[in-house]
CSV table of C-alpha atoms in Angstrom, one decimal:
chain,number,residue,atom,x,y,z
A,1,UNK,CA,-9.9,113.1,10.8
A,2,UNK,CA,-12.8,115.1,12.9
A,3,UNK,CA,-14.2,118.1,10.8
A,4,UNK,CA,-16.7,119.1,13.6
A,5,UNK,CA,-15.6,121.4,16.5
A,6,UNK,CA,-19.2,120.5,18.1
A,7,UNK,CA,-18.3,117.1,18.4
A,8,UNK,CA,-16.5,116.7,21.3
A,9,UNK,CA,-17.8,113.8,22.8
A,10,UNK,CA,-16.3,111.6,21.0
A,11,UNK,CA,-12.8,113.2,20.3
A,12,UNK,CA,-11.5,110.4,23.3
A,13,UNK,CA,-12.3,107.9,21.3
A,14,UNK,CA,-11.4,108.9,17.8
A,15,UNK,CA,-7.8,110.1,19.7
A,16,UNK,CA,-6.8,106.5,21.3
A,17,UNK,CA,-7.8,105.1,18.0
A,18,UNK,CA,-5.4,107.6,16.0
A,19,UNK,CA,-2.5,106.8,18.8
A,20,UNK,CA,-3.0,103.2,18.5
A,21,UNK,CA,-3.2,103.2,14.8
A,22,UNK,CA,-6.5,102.3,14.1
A,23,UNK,CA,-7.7,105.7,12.3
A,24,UNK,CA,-9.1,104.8,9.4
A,25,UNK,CA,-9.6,108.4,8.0
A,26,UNK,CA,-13.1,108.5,8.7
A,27,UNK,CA,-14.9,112.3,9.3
A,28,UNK,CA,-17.7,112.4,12.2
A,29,UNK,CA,-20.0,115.1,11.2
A,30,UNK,CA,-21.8,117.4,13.8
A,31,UNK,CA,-25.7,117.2,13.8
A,32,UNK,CA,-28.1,119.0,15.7
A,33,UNK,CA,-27.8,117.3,18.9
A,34,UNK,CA,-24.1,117.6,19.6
A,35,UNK,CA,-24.9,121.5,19.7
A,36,UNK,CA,-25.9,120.7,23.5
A,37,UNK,CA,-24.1,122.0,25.7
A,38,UNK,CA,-25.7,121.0,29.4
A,39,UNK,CA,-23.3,119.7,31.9
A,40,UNK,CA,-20.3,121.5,30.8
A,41,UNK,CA,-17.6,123.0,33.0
A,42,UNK,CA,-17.3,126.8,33.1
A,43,UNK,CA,-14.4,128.9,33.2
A,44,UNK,CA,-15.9,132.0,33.7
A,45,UNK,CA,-16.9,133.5,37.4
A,46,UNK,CA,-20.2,131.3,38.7
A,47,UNK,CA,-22.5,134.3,38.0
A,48,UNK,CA,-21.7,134.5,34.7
A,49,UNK,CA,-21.9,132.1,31.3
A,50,UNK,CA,-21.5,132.6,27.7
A,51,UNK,CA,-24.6,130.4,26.1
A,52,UNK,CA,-23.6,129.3,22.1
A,53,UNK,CA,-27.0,129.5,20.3
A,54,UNK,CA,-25.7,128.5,16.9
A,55,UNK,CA,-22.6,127.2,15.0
A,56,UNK,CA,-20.9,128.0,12.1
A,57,UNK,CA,-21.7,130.7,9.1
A,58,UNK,CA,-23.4,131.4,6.0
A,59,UNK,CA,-21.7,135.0,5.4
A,60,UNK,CA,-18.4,134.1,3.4
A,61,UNK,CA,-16.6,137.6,4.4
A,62,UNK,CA,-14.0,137.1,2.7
A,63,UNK,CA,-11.0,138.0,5.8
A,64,UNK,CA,-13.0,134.9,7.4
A,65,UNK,CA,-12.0,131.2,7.6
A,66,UNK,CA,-15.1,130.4,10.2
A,67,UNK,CA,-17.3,129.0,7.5
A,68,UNK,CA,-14.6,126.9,5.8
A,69,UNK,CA,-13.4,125.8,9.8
A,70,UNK,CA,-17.4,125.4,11.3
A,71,UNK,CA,-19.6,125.0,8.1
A,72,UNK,CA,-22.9,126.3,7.2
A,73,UNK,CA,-25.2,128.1,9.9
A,74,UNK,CA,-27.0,125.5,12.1
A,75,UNK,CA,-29.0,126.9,14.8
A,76,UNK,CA,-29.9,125.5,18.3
A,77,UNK,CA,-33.5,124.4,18.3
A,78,UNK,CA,-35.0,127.5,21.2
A,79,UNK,CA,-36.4,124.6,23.7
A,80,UNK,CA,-32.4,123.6,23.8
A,81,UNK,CA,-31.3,126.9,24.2
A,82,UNK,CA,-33.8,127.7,27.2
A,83,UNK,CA,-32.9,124.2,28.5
A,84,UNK,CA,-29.1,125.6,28.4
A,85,UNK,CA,-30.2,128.3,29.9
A,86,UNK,CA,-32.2,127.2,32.7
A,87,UNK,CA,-29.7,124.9,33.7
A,88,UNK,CA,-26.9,127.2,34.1
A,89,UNK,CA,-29.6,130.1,35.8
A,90,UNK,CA,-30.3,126.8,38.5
A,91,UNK,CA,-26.6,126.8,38.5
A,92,UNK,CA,-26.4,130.6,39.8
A,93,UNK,CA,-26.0,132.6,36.7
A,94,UNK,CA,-27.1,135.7,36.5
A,95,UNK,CA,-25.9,137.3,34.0
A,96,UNK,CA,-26.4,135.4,30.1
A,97,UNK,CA,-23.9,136.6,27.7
A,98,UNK,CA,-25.4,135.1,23.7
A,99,UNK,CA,-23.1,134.4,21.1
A,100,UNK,CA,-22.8,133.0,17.5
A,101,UNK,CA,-20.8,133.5,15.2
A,102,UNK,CA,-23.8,135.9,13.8
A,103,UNK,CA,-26.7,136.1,16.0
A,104,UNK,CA,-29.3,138.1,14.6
A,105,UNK,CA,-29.1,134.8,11.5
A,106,UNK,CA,-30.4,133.0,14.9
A,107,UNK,CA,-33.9,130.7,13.5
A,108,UNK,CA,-33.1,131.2,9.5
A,109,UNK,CA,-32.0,127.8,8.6
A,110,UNK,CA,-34.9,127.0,10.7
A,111,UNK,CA,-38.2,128.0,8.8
A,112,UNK,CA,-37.0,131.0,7.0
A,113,UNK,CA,-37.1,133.7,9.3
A,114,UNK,CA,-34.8,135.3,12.2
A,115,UNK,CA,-36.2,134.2,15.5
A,116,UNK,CA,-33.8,136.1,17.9
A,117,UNK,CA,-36.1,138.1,19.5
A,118,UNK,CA,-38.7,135.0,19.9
A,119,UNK,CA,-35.8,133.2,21.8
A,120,UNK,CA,-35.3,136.2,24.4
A,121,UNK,CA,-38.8,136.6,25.1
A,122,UNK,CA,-38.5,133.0,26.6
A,123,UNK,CA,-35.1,133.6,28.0
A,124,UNK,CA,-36.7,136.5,30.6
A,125,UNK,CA,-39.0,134.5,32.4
A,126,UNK,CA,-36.4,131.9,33.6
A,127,UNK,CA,-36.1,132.8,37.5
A,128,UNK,CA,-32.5,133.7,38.9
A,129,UNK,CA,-31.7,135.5,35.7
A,130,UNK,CA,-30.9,139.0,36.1
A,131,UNK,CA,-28.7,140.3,32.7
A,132,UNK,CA,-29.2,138.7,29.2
A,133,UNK,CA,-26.3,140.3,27.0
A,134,UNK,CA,-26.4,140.3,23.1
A,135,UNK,CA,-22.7,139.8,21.4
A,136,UNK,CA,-21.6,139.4,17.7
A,137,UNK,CA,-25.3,141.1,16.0
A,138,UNK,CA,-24.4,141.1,12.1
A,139,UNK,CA,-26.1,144.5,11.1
A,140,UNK,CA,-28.5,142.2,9.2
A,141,UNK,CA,-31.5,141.1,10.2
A,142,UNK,CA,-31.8,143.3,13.4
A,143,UNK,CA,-36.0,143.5,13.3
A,144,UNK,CA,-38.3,146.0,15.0
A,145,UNK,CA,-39.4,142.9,17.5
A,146,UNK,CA,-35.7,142.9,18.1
A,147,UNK,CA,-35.1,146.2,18.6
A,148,UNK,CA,-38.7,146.3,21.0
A,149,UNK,CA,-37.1,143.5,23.2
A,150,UNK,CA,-34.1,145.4,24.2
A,151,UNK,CA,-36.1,148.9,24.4
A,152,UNK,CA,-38.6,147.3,27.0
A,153,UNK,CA,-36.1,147.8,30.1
A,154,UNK,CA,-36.5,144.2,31.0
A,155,UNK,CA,-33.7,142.0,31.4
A,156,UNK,CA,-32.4,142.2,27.9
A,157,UNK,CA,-29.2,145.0,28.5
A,158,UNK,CA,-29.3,147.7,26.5
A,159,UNK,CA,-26.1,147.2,24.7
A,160,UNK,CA,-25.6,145.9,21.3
A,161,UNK,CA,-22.1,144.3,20.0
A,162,UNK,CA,-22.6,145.1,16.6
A,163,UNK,CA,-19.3,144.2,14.3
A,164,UNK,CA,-19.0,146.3,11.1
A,165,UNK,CA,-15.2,146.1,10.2
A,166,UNK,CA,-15.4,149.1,8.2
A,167,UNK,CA,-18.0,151.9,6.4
A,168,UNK,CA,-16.7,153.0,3.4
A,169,UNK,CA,-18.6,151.1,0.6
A,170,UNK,CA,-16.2,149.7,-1.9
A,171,UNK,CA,-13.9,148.1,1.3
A,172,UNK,CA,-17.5,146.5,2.3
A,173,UNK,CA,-18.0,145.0,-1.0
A,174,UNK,CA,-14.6,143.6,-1.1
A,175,UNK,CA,-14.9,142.3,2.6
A,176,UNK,CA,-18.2,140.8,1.1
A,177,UNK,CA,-20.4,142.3,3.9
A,178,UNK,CA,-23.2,142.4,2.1
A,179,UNK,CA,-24.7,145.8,4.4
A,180,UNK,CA,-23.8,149.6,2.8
A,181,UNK,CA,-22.5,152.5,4.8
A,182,UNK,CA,-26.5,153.9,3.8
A,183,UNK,CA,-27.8,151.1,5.8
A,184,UNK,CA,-25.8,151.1,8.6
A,185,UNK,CA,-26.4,154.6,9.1
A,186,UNK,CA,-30.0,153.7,9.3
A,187,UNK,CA,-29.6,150.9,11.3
A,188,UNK,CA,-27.3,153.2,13.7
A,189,UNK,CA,-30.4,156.1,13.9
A,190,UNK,CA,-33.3,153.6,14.3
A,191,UNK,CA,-31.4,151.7,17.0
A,192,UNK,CA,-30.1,155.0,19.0
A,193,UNK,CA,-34.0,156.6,18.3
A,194,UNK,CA,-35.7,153.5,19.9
A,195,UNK,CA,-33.1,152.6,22.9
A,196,UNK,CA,-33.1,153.9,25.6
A,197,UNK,CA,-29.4,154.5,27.7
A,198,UNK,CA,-27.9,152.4,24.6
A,199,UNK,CA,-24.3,151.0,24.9
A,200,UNK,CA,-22.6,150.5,21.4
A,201,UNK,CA,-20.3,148.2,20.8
A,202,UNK,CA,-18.4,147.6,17.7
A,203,UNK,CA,-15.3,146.1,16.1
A,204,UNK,CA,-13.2,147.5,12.8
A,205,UNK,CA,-10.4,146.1,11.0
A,206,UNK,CA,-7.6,149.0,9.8
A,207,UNK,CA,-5.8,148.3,6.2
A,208,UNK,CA,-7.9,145.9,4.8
A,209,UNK,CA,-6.5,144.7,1.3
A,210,UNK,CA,-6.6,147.5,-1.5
A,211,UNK,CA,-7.8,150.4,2.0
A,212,UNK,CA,-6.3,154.1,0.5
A,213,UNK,CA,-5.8,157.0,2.5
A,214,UNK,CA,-9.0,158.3,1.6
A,215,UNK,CA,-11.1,155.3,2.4
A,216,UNK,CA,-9.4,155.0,5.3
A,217,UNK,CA,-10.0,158.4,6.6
A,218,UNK,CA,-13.6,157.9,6.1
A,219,UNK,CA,-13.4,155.6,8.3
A,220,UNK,CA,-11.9,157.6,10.6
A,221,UNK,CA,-14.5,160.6,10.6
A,222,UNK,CA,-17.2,157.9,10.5
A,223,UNK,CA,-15.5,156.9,14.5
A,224,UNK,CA,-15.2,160.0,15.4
A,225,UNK,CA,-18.9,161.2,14.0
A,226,UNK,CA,-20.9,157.9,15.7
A,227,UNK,CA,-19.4,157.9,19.0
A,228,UNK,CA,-19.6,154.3,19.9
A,229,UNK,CA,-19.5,154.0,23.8
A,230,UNK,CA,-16.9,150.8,22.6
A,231,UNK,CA,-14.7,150.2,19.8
A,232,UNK,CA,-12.1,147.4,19.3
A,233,UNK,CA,-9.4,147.7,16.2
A,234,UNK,CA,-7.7,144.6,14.6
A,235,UNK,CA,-4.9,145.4,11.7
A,236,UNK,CA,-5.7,143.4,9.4
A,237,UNK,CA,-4.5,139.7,9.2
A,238,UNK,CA,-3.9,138.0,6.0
A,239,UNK,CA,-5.5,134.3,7.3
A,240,UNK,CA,-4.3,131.5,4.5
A,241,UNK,CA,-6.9,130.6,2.5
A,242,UNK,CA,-9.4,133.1,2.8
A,243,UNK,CA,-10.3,135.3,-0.6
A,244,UNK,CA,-8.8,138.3,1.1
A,245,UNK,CA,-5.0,136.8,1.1
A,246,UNK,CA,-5.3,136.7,-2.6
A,247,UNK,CA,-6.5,140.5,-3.0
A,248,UNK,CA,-4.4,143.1,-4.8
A,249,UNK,CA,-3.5,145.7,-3.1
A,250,UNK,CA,-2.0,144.1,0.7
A,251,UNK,CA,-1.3,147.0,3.0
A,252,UNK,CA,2.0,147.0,4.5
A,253,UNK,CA,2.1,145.7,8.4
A,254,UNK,CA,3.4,148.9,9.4
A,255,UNK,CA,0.4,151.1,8.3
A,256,UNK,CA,-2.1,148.3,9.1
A,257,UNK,CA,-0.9,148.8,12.4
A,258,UNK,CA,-0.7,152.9,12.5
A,259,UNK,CA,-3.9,153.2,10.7
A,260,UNK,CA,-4.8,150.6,14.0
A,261,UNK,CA,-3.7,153.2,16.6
A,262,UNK,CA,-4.8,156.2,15.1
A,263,UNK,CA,-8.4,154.7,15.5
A,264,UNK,CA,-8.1,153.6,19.1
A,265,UNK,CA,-6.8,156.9,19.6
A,266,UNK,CA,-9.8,158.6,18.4
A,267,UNK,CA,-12.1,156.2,20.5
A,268,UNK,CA,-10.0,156.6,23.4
A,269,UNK,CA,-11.6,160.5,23.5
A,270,UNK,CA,-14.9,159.4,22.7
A,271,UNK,CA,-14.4,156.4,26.1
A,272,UNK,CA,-13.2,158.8,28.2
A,273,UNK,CA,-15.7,161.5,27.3
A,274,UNK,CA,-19.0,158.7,28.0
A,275,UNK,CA,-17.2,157.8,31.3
A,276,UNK,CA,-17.2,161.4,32.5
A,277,UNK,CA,-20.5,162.0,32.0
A,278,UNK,CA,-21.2,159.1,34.2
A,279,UNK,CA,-19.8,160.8,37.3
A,280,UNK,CA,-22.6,162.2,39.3
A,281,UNK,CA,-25.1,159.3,38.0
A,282,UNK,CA,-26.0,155.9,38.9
A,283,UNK,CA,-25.1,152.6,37.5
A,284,UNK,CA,-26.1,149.1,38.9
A,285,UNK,CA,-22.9,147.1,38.7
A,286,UNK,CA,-22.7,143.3,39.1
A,287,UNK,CA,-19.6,142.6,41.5
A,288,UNK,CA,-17.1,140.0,39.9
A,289,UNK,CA,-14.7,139.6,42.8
A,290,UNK,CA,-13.5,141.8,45.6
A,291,UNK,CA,-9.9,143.4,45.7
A,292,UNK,CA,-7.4,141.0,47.6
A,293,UNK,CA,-5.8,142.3,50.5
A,294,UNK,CA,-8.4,145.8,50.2
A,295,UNK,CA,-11.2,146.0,52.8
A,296,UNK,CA,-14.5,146.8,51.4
A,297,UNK,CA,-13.4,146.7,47.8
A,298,UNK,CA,-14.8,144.8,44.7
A,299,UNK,CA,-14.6,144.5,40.8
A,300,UNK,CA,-18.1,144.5,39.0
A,301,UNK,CA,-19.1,145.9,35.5
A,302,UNK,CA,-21.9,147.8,35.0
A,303,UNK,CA,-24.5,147.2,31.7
A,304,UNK,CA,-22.3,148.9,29.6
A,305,UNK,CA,-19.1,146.5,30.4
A,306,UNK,CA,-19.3,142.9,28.8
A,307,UNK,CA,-17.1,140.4,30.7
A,308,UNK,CA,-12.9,140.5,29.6
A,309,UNK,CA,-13.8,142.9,26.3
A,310,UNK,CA,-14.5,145.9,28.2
A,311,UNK,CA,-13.9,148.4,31.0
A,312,UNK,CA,-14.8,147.7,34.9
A,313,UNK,CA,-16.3,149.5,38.4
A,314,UNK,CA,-13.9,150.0,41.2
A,315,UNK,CA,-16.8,149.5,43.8
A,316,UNK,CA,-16.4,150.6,47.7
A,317,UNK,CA,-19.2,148.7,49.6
A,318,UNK,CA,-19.6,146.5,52.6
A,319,UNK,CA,-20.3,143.2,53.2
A,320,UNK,CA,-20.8,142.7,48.8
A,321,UNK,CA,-20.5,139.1,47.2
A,322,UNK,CA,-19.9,138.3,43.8
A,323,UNK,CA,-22.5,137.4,41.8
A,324,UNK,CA,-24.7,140.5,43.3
A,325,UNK,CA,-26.0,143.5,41.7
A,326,UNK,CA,-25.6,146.5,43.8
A,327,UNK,CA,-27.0,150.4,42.9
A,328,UNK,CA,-23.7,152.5,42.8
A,329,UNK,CA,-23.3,156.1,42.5
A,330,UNK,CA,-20.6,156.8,39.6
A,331,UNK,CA,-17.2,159.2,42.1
A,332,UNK,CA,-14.8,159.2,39.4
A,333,UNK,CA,-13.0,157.9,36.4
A,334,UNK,CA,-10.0,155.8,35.7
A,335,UNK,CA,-9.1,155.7,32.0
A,336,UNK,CA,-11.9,153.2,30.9
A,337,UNK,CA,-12.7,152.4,34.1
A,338,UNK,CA,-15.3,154.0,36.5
A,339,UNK,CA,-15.3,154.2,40.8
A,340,UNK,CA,-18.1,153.7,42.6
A,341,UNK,CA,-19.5,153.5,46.3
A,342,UNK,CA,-22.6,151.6,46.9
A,343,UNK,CA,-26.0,153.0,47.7
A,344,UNK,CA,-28.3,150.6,48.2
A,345,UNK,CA,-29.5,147.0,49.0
A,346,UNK,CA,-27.8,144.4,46.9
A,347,UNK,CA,-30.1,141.9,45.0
């Protein structure tokens, strides 16, 4: 059998040897080097590309079969990152979207110490990159050289996906988070105090095993108190084999998936609210494709819009390509979407 998602070059191989019946049970286990990932093929639009810069996790949350799936943490050494990275920026990217499975773990398992913010500061100087995005930040290990990267104004987008599932302390320890409503608090103030034009992101599950009515309206006032600019909701999923499946107290599927709405409703305010008070403003938007049979129309997203997870810019413009970032002035809403008209020279 194969036990290693990384190792893909050789899946061919081990597959005719399994169809002609020559398997002989053996497991091919990852190592550093088949984390590369040059000279792959993209599905995303040219300008933009998800870079991996680790694999598998050491948190155990116990709704979680990644680490059981992927194994321990294993980071990308940086020069294979930046390698990625310049390959795909000679490739046209502009916009670098960074994802683990936890990236603010990024350089641990390495010599000890979280190195995310040592990896960005070679990341900016590659030429042709124009947006480095930051996805899937455990509230862990988020450091004040972190935090200073993303303040500076640079490349580095102000907005932070930053998954906490839930607030209320005892669900946390039973989710095995490891982080305390107390901390994330302060890791909410410090990271609002110190960034500029932040975009929060963040992602909750509704009826974890054993959630009440109480913890779950703490939850609740805790949306509607923080204001994230973004919010996703998953009712919770019992996954077989994960710690959470075992737990007394499993929430009926029809209040996981009330308890579900009633939060999406309350962000759906808080959405609408942020995109108001971008009428009237500006918002550089990189344009993802125009509108078929529309003269003068395109798709883009602006900082705060990560690609497929989040809302979009209706842009009126002439003569606009994809892959371009264009100053728009912010006409009008949509829902979660915002209209623009172009204002300036593209770049």
């Amino acid at each position: 059998g194969i036990s290693d998602t990384e190792a893909f070059e050789v899946v061919a191989e081990a597959a005719a040897r399994v169809m002609a019946g020559r398997s002989e049970g053996g497991t091919i286990f990852r190592s550093p080097r088949a984390l590369c990932d040059r000279d792959r093929l993209r599905v995303t639009v040219p300008h933009v590309a998800y870079l991996k810069i680790s694999e598998g996790c050491d948190r155990g949350c116990t709704f979680c079969t990644i680490p059981s799936i992927r194994g321990a943490y294993l980071s990308k050494p940086i020069g294979e990152v930046v390698a990625e990275a310049e390959q795909l920026a000679a490739d046209g990217v502009r916009e670098l979207v960074l994802v683990a499975q936890d990236t603010t773990y990024y350089g641990v398992d390495l010599d000890g110490r979280p190195q995310l913010a040592s990896l960005l500061a070679r990341l900016v100087d590659l030429p042709g990159l124009e947006w480095i995005r930051l996805m899937y930040l455990y509230p862990m290990h988020v450091t004040d050289e972190l935090i200073e990267v993303v303040a500076s104004g640079g490349k580095v987008l102000p907005y932070l996906d930053l998954p906490l599932q839930h607030v209320n302390d005892q669900m946390l320890r039973r989710m095995s988070r490891r982080v305390t409503r107390a901390e994330t608090e302060r890791l909410i103030d410090r990271l609002r105090e110190r960034i500029d034009r932040l975009v929060l992101r963040t992602t909750l599950i509704a009826g974890f095993p054993g959630e009440t009515e109480s913890q779950f309206g703490e939850l609740l006032r805790f949306v509607a108190a923080r204001r994230f600019e973004r919010l996703g909701v998953f009712p919770y999923s019992p996954e077989p084999g994960t710690p959470a499946a075992r737990l007394e107290g499993q929430v009926s599927e029809q209040v996981r998936r009330s308890r579900a709405e009633q939060l999406l409703a309350a962000q759906q305010e808080i959405a609408f609210a942020w995109n108001a008070s971008q009428v009237g403003g500006r918002l550089a938007v990189i344009i993802d494709r125009d509108i078929p049979g529309e003269e003068n129309a395109y798709v883009g997203r602006s900082y705060a819009d990560a690609p497929e997870v989040d809302g979009a810019v209706y842009v009126t413009g002439e003569r606009l390509e994809p892959g371009q970032i264009v100053p728009c002035e912010i006409v009008a809403t949509r829902d979660y979407d915002l209209i623009g008209v172009a204002v300036g020279d593209p770049r």
